[in-house]
């Protein structure tokens, strides 16, 4: 009888323990959680519970789909990393964990808006902190998700979707922390390429560096200032020289036509109604070719926002143009895509096509080294003498 009471007392004591201050969860190492059976994060949750940095609730549930606060996440993360905290003293319960995270360089003031630690944690905020926990010191605003997806720490919520401003659930946070522990142990994780591309758009308004890396790594040595580091949001607003036209690049999206699952295909009109034309030197005429459903081409889609135009000299949408391809060896790359309409007339889509087998126009510098350079420009859509061009992409590659 005494043994039975002893067991009961032990369970009661466990139920009274709090591993997540403010929510009174129970240590789950001895309790099974029925609400995680078959859950996509069941294995990670069980691992986290065994490690002791998270628990369940007094009613025996775990509630994996509950959102969590910034403070709760910081407590879980600090505990998972095994960092010492100085408890006690005045202030909120989470202050020791925030102080430890700051001291360790995991968290920096401003990572959370208004330092409101009791508000729900977004996926973008989680990404920034988790990337710092891998040892990355400098993380630009919005860059955290790009770095986190590139390392395999965070995946998409669906193909091509990262839900940056969505609130993180307990399950998502645990999976990310478990992945962090694996990365810090030297393991390489699988990467969701669609999530990386979406995160690049969230950070830089383009995914071209992720989807079409060949443009920036074409055999030889790429100069660092001409790859993703060249992209600068200050160049993405274009104003005509007379000031009568102003527009802003919203997104520059690369679509891989060799990948039938590319989630950005939804941006294209019916592919069988798209075509491009190019000049054939031998025949001295232009050739028209329909775009194929699956082919070794990239399609570059420009989405722009008109800020103002004061007359009809300009169209609404700015232009995007690529230069640097050798038109004697590659007369396709840089061509415009047109849409065949029902009356058989053609309409410009503003989209560009690039062959995966593109050829650079090569030159020699003063030292005799051979190089090629791809340049991408935003152009005002008309305007005569007030035409303005702004370079946003530069890829300078020297041959070995």
Short mmCIF file of C-alpha atoms in Angstrom, two decimals, residues 19-20 53 68-83 85 93-109 111-112 115-119 121 125-126 128-130 132-133 173 177:
data_model
loop_
_atom_site.label_atom_id
_atom_site.label_comp_id
_atom_site.label_asym_id
_atom_site.label_seq_id
_atom_site.Cartn_x
_atom_site.Cartn_y
_atom_site.Cartn_z
CA UNK A 19 9.72 23.25 -17.47
CA UNK A 20 8.15 26.14 -19.37
CA UNK A 53 14.41 21.21 -22.74
CA UNK A 68 4.69 29.86 -28.61
CA UNK A 69 5.97 33.19 -27.42
CA UNK A 70 9.36 34.66 -28.13
CA UNK A 71 10.27 34.17 -24.46
CA UNK A 72 9.29 30.50 -24.47
CA UNK A 73 11.37 29.89 -27.58
CA UNK A 74 14.40 31.61 -26.06
CA UNK A 75 14.10 29.47 -22.92
CA UNK A 76 13.88 26.28 -25.01
CA UNK A 77 16.84 27.30 -27.16
CA UNK A 78 19.10 28.29 -24.27
CA UNK A 79 18.24 25.06 -22.45
CA UNK A 80 18.79 22.93 -25.57
CA UNK A 81 22.25 24.47 -26.07
CA UNK A 82 23.12 23.71 -22.45
CA UNK A 83 23.94 27.33 -21.65
CA UNK A 85 21.72 31.06 -16.79
CA UNK A 93 10.83 34.96 -15.53
CA UNK A 94 12.41 34.93 -18.97
CA UNK A 95 15.01 37.66 -18.32
CA UNK A 96 17.84 35.23 -17.41
CA UNK A 97 17.39 33.40 -20.72
CA UNK A 98 17.35 36.63 -22.76
CA UNK A 99 20.44 37.86 -20.92
CA UNK A 100 22.24 34.57 -21.62
CA UNK A 101 21.28 34.67 -25.30
CA UNK A 102 22.57 38.23 -25.61
CA UNK A 103 25.83 37.36 -23.84
CA UNK A 104 26.34 34.38 -26.17
CA UNK A 105 25.62 36.43 -29.31
CA UNK A 106 22.51 34.39 -30.14
CA UNK A 107 20.15 37.32 -29.75
CA UNK A 108 20.65 40.99 -30.53
CA UNK A 109 18.46 43.88 -29.51
CA UNK A 111 15.68 40.93 -33.48
CA UNK A 112 12.19 41.07 -31.93
CA UNK A 115 11.44 43.63 -27.47
CA UNK A 116 7.94 42.31 -26.73
CA UNK A 117 9.04 38.88 -25.50
CA UNK A 118 5.57 37.70 -24.49
CA UNK A 119 4.21 38.06 -28.03
CA UNK A 121 7.18 34.21 -32.33
CA UNK A 125 12.22 35.86 -36.08
CA UNK A 126 12.94 32.24 -35.22
CA UNK A 128 17.27 34.98 -37.36
CA UNK A 129 17.95 33.70 -33.84
CA UNK A 130 18.57 30.10 -34.93
CA UNK A 132 22.97 33.23 -34.91
CA UNK A 133 23.10 30.06 -32.82
CA UNK A 173 10.30 25.28 -33.05
CA UNK A 177 16.13 23.34 -32.60
#
